[in-house]
CSV table of C-alpha atoms and ligand atoms in Angstrom, one decimal:
chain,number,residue,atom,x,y,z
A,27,UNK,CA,-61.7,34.3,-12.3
A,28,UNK,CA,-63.4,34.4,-15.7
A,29,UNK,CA,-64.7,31.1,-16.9
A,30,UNK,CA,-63.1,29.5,-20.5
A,31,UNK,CA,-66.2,29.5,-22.7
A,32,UNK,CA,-67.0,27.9,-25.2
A,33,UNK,CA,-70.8,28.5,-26.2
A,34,UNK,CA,-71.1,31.9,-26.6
A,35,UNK,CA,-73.6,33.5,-28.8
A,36,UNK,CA,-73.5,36.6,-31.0
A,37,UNK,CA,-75.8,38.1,-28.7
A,38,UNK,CA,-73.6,38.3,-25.6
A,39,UNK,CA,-70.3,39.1,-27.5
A,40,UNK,CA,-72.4,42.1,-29.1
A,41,UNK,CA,-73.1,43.2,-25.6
A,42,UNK,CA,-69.4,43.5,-24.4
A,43,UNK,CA,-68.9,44.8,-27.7
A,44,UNK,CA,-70.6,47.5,-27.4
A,45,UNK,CA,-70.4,48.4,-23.7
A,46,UNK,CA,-68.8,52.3,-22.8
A,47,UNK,CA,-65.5,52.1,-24.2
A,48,UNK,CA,-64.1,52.9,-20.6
A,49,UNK,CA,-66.0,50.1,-19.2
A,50,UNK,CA,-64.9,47.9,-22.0
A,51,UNK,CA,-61.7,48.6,-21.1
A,52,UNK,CA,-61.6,48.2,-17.9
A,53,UNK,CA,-63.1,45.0,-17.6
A,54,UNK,CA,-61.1,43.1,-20.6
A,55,UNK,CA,-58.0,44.8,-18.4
A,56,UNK,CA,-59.2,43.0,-15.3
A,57,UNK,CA,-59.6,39.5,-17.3
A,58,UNK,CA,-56.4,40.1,-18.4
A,59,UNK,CA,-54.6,40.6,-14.8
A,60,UNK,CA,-56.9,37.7,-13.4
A,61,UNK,CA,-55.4,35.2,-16.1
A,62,UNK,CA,-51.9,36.5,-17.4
A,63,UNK,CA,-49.2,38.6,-15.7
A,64,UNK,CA,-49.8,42.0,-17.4
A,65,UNK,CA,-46.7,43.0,-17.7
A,66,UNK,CA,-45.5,40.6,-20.4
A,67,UNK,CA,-45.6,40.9,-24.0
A,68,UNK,CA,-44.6,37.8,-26.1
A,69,UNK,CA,-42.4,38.9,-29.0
A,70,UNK,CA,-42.6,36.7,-31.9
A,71,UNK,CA,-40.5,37.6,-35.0
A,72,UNK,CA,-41.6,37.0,-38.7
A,73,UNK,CA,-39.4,35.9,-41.7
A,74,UNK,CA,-41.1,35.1,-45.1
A,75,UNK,CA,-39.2,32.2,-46.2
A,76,UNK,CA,-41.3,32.1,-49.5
A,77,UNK,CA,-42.3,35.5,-50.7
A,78,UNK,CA,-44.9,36.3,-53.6
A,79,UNK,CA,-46.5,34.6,-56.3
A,80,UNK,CA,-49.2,33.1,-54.2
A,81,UNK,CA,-52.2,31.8,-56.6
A,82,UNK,CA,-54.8,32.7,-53.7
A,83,UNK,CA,-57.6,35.5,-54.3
A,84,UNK,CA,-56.9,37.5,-50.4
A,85,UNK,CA,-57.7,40.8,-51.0
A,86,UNK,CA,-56.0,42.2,-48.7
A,87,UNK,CA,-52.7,40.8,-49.8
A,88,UNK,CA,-49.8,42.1,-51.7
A,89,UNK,CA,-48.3,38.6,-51.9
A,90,UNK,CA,-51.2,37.6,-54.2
A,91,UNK,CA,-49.7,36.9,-57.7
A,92,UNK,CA,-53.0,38.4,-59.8
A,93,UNK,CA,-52.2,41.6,-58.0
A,94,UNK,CA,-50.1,44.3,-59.1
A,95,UNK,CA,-48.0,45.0,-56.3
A,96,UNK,CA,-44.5,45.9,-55.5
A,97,UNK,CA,-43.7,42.1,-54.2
A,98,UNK,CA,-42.1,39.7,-56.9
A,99,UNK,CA,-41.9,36.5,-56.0
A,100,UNK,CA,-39.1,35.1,-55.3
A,101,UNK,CA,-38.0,31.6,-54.5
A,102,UNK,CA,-37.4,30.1,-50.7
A,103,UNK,CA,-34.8,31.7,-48.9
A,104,UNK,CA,-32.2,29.4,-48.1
A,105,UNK,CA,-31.5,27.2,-44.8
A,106,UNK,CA,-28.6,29.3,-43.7
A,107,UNK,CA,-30.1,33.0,-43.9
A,108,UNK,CA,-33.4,31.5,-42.1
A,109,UNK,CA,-31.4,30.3,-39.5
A,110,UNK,CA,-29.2,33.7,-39.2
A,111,UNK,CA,-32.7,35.8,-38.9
A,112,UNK,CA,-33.6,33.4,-35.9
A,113,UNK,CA,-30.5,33.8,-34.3
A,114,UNK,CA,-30.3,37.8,-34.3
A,115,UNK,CA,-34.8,37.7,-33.7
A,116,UNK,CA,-33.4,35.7,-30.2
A,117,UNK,CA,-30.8,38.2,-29.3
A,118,UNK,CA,-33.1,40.9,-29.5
A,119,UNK,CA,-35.4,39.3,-27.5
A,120,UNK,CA,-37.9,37.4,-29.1
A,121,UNK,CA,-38.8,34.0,-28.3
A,122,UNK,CA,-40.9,32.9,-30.8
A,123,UNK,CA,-39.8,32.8,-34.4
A,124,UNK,CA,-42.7,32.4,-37.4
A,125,UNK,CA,-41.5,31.4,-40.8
A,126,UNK,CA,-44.4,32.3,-43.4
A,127,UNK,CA,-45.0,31.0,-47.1
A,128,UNK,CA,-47.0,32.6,-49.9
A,129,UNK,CA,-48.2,29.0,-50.6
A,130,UNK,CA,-52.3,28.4,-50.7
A,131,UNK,CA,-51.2,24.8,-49.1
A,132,UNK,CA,-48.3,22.4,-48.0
A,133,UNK,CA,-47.4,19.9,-50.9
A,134,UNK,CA,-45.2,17.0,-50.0
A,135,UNK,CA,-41.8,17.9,-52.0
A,136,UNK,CA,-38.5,19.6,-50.8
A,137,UNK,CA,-39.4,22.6,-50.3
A,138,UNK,CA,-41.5,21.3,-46.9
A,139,UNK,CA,-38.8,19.1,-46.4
A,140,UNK,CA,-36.8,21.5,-45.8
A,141,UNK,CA,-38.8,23.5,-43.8
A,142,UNK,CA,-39.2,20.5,-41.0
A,143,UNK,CA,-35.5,20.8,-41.3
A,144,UNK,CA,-35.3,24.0,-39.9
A,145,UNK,CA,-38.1,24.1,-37.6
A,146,UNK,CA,-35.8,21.1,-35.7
A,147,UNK,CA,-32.9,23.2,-35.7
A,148,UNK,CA,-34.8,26.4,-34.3
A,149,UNK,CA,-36.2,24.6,-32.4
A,150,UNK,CA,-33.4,23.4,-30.7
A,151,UNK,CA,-31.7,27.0,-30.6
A,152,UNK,CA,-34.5,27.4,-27.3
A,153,UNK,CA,-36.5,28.9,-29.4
A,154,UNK,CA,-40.7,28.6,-30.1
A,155,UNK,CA,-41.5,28.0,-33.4
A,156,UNK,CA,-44.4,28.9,-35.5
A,157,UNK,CA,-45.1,28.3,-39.0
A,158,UNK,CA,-47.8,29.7,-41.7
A,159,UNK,CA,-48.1,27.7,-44.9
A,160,UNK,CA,-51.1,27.9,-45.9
A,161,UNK,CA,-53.3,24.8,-45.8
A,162,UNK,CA,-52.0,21.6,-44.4
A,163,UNK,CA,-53.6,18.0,-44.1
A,164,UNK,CA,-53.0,15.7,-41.0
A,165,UNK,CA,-49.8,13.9,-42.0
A,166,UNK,CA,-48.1,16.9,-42.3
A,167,UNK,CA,-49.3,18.5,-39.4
A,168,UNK,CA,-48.0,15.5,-38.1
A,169,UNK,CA,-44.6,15.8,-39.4
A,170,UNK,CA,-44.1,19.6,-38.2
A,171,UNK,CA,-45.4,18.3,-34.7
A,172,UNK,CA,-42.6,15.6,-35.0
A,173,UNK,CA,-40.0,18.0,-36.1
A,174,UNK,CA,-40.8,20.1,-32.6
A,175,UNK,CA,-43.4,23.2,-34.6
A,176,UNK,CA,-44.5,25.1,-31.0
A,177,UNK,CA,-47.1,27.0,-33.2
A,178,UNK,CA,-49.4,27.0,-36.6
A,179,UNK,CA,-51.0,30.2,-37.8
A,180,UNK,CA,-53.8,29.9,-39.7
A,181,UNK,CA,-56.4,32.9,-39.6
A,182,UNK,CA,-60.4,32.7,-40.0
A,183,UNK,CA,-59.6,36.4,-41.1
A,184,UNK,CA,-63.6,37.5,-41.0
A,185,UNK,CA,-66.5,36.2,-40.0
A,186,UNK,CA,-68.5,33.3,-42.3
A,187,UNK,CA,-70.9,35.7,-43.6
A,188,UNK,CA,-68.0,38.0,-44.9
A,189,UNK,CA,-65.4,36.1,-45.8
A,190,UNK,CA,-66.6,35.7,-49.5
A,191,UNK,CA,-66.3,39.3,-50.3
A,192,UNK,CA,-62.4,38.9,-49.3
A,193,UNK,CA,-61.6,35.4,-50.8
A,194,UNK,CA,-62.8,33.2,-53.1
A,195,UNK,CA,-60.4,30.6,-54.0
A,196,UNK,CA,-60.7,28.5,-50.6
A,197,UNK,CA,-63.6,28.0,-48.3
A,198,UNK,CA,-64.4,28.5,-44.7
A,199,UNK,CA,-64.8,25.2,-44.7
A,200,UNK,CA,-60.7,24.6,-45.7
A,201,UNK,CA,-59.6,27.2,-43.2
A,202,UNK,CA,-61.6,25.1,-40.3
A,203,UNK,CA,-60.4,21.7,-41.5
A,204,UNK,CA,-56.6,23.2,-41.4
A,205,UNK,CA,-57.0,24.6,-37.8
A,206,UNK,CA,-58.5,20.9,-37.0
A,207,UNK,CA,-55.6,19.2,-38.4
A,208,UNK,CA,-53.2,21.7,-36.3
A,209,UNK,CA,-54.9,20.7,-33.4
A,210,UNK,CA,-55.2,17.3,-33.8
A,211,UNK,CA,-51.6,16.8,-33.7
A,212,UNK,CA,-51.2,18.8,-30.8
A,213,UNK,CA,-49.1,22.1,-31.8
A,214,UNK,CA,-50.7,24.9,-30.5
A,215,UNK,CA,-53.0,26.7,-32.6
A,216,UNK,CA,-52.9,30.7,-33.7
A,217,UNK,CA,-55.7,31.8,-35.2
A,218,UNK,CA,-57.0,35.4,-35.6
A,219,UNK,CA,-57.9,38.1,-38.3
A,220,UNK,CA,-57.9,41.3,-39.9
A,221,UNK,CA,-59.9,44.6,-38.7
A,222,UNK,CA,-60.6,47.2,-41.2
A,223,UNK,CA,-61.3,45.3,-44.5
A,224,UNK,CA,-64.9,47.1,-44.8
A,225,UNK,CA,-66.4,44.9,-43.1
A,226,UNK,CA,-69.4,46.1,-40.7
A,227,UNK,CA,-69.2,45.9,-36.6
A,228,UNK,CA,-71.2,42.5,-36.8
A,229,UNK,CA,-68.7,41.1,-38.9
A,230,UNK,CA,-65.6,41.3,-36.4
A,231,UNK,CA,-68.1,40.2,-33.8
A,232,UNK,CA,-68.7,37.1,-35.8
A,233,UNK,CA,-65.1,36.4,-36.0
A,234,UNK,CA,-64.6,36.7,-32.4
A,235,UNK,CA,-67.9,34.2,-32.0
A,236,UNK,CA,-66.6,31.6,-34.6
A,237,UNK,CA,-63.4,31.5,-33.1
A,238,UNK,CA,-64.3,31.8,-29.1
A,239,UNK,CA,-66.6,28.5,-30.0
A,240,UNK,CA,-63.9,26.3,-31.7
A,241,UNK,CA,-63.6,23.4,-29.2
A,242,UNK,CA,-60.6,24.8,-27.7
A,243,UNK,CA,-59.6,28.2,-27.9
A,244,UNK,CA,-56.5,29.1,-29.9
A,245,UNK,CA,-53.5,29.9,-27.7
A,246,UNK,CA,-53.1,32.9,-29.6
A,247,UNK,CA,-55.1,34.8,-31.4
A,248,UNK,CA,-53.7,37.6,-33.8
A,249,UNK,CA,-55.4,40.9,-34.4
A,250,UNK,CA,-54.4,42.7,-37.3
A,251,UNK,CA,-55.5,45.9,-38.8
A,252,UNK,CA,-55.4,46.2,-42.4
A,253,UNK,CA,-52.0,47.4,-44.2
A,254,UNK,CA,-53.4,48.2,-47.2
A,255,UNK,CA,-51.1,47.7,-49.7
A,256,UNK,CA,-51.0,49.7,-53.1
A,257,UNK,CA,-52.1,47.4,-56.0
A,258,UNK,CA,-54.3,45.0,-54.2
A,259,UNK,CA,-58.2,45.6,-54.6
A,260,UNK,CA,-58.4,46.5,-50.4
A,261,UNK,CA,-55.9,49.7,-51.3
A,262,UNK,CA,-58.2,52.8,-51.1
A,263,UNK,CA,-59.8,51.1,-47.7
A,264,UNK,CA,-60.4,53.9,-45.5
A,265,UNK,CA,-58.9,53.1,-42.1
A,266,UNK,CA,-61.4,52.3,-39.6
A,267,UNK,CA,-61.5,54.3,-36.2
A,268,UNK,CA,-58.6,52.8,-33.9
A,269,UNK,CA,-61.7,52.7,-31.6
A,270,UNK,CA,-62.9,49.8,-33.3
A,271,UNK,CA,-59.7,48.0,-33.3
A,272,UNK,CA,-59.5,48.4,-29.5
A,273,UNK,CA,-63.1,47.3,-29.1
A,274,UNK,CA,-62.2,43.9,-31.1
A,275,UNK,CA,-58.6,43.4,-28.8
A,276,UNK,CA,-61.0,44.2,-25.9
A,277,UNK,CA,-63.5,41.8,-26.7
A,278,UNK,CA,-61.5,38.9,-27.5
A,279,UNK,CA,-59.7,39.2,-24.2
A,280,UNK,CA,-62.8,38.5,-22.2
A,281,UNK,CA,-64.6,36.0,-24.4
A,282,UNK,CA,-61.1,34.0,-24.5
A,283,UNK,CA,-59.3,34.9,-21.2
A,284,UNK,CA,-56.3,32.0,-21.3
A,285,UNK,CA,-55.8,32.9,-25.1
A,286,UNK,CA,-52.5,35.5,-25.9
A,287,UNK,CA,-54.2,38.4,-27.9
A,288,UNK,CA,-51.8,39.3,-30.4
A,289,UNK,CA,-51.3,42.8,-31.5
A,290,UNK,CA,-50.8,42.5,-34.9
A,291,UNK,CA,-50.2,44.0,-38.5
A,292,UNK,CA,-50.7,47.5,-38.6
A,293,UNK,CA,-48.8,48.9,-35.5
A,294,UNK,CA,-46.4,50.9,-38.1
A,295,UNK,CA,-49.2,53.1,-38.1
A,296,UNK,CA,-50.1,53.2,-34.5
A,297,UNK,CA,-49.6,55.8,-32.2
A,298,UNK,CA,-47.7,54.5,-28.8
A,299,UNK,CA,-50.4,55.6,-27.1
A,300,UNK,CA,-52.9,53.8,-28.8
A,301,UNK,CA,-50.3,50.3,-28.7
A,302,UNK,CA,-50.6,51.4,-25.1
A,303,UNK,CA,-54.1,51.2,-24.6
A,304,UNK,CA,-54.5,47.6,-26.7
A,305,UNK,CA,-51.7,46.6,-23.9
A,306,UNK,CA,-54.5,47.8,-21.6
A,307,UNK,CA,-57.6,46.3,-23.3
A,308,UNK,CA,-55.4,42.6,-22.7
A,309,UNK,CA,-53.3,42.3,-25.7
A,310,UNK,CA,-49.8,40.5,-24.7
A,311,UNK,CA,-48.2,39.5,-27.6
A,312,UNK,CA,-46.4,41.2,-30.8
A,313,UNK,CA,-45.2,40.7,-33.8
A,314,UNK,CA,-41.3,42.2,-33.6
A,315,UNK,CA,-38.7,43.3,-36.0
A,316,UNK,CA,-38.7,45.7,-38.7
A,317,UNK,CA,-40.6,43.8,-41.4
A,318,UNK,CA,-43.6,41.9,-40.9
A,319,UNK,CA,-43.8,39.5,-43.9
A,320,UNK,CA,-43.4,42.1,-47.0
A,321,UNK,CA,-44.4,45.7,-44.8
A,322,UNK,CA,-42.5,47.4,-42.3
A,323,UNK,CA,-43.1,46.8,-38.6
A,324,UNK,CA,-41.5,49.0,-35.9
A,325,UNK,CA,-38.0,48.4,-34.7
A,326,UNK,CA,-36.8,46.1,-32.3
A,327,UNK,CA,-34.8,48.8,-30.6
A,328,UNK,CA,-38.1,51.3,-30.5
A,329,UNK,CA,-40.6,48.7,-29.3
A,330,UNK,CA,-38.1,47.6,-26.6
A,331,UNK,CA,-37.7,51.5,-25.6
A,332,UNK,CA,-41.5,51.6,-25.4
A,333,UNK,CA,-42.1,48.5,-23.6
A,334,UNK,CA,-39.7,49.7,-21.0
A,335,UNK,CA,-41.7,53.2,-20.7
A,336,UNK,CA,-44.8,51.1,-20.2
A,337,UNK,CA,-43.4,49.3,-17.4
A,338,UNK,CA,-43.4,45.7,-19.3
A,339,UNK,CA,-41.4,43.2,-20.5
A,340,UNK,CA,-40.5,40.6,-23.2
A,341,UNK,CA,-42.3,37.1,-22.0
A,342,UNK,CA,-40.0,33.9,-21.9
A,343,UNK,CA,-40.6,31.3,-24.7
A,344,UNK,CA,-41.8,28.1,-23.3
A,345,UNK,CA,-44.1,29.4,-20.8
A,346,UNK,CA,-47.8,28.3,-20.6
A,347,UNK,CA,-50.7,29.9,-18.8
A,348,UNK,CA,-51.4,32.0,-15.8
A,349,UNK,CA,-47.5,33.7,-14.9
A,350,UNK,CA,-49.0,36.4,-12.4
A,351,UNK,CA,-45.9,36.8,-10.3
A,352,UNK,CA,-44.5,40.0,-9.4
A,353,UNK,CA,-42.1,41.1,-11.9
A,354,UNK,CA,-39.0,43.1,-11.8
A,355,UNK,CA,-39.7,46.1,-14.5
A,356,UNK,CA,-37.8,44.7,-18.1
A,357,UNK,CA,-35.2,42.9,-16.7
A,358,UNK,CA,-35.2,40.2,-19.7
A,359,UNK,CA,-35.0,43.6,-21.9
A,360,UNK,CA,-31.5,43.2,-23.7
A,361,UNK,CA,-29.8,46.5,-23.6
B,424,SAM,N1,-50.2,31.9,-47.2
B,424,SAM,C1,-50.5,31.6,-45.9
B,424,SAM,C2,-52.0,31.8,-45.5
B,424,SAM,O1,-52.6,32.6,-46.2
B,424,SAM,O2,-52.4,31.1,-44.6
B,424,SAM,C3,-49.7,32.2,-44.8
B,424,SAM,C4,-49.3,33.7,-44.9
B,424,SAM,S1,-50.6,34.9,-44.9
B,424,SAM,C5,-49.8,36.3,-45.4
B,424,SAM,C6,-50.9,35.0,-43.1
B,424,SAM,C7,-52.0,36.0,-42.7
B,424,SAM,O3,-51.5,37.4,-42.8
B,424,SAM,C8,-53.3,36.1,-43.5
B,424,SAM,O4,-54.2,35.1,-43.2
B,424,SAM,C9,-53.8,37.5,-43.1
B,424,SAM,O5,-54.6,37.4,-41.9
B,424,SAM,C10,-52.5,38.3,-42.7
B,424,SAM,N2,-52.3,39.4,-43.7
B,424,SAM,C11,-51.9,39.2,-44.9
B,424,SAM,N3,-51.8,40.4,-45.5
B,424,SAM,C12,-52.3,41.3,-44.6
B,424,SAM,C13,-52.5,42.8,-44.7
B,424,SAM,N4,-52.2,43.5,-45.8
B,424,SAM,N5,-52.9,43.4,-43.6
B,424,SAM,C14,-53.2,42.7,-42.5
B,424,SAM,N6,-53.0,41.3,-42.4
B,424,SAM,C15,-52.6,40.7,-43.4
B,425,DTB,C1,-50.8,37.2,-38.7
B,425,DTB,O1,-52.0,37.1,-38.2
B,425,DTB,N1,-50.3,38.4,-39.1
B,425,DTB,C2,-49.0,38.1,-39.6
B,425,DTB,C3,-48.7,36.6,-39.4
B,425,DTB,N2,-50.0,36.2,-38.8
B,425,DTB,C4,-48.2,35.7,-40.4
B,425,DTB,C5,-48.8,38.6,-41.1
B,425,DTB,C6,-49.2,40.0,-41.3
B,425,DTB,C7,-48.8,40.3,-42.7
B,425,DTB,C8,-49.0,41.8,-43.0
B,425,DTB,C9,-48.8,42.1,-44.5
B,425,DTB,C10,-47.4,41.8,-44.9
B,425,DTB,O2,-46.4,42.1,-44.2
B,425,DTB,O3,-47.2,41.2,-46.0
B,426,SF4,FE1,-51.5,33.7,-50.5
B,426,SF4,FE2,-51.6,33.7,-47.9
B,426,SF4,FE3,-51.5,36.0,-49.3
B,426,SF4,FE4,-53.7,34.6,-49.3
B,426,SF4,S1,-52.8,35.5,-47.5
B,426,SF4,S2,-52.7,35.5,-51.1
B,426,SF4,S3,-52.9,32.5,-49.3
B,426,SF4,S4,-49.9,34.5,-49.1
């Protein structure tokens, strides 16, 4: 079985980068079936509880208040309609549920208040919970661990040498003291980034290094391609060559074998027979639901229909590690 590294260099992630594609493929396929039951895809389902306005530089993003975009900010949805979007994300199969703010960082006031709130009661509808708030310091990392947070997504979103091109108003540096916090308090950490920002082959090989040498690997580990949105500065992005995107969700299955790849933003605009391959190549995990945090995202009822063509099915919530059983074609599928 492949070994859990955590001192590779650029050097040997460029080589599996850049084997044959078919060989890539194959191999990050066999990681995949050595460590994970390949049939499973996690389906975690989004909800931005705090949309627009955000004060942060992203390029890429539409929720960026300096941008001209088509999203207003509007204030926190309340308690009630969060927990209604868990509930009907559960029913149609999802187990994890992600609540995302357009904040650059936690403060201590109601607003968080009331997000712990809520993470305890999704928490205790069976379901995992994930949160992305932006930056957070240990105490309230603390808090959301109390409150029963499953998950904290924070993304790296390129490598060090690139990321200043894309942001400016927080450091690397920030990003990797967050994703510290997170772990410190023991919530399991999702961290990833986003393919097809202009950024050159080295670049997404230096995000897969910095994150593959964190002192533990995240347990998941989201790869997005770009949606670019009208109005921000990344709109006229030429899409790269879905190639490249495999090669990425290829690569980060070997160099982090226990780690759920996440196929992530940009799947409205994938083929099912590319989403087939990534499945391939080792990725296991989706974002579900027809909204991502302000662009569409495939329908629950379409990406159930495909997952039961492919032969796989929606993964349980809870479940840790190696679940190489034999499993009995989309029987957790809801009808
Ligand atoms: N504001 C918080 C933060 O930045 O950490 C949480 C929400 S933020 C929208 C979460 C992640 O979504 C970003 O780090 C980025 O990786 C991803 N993302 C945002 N806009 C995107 C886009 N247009 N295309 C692909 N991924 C995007
Ligand atoms: C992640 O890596 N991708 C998700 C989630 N984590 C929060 C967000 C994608 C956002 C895509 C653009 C939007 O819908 O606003
Ligand atoms: Fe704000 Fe997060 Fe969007 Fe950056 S990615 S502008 S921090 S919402």
């Amino acid at each position: 079985m492949a070994e859990v590294r955590n001192n590779w260099t650029r050097e040997e992630i460029a080589a599996i980068y850049d084997k044959p594609l078919i060989d890539l493929v194959f191999e990050a396929a066999k990681v995949h079936r050595e460590h994970f039951d390949h049939r499973e895809v996690q389906m975690s389902t989004l909800l931005s509880i705090k949309t627009g306005g955000c004060p942060e530089d992203c390029s890429y993003c539409p929720q960026a208040a300096r941008y001209h975009t088509d999203v207003k900010g509007t204030p926190m949805v309340n308690v009630n309609e969060i927990i209604e979007s868990a509930m009907i994300a559960k029913a149609n199969g999802s187990s994890r549920f992600c609540m995302g703010a357009a904040w650059r960082e936690v403060k201590d006031n109601v607003q968080f208040d009331r997000v712990v709130d809520v993470v305890k009661t999704v928490t205790d509808m069976g379901m995992e919970v994930c949160c992305t708030l932006g930056m957070l310091n240990e105490k309230q990392a603390e808090r959301l661990k109390e409150a029963g947070l499953y998950a904290y997504n924070h993304n790296l979103d390129t490598s060090p040498e690139y990321y200043d091109k894309i942001i400016t108003t927080r450091t690397y540096e920030d990003r990797l003291k967050t994703l510290d916090n997170v772990r410190n308090a023991g919530i399991s950490v999702c961290c990833g980034g986003i393919v097809g920002m202009g950024e050159e082959k080295m670049d997404r090989i230096g995000l897969l290094l910095t994150i593959s040498n964190l002192p533990k690997h995240p347990e998941s580990v989201p790869i997005n391609a770009l949606v670019a949105v009208e109005g921000t500065p990344l709109e006229n992005q030429d899409k790269i060559p879905f190639w490249e995107f495999l090669r990425t969700i290829a690569t980060a299955r070997i160099v982090m074998p226990d780690s759920m790849v996440r196929l992530s933003a940009g799947r409205q605009e994938m083929s099912e027979s590319e989403q087939f391959l990534c499945f391939l190549a080792g990725a296991n995990s989706i974002f579900a639901g027809d909204k991502l945090l302000t662009t569409p995202n495939p329908e629950f009822s379409s990406d159930l229909a495909m997952l039961q063509v492919f032969g796989m099915k929606n993964r349980a919530p809870f479940k840790e590690g190696k679940t190489c059983q034999s499993v009995n074609s989309a029987d957790e599928i809801p009808a």
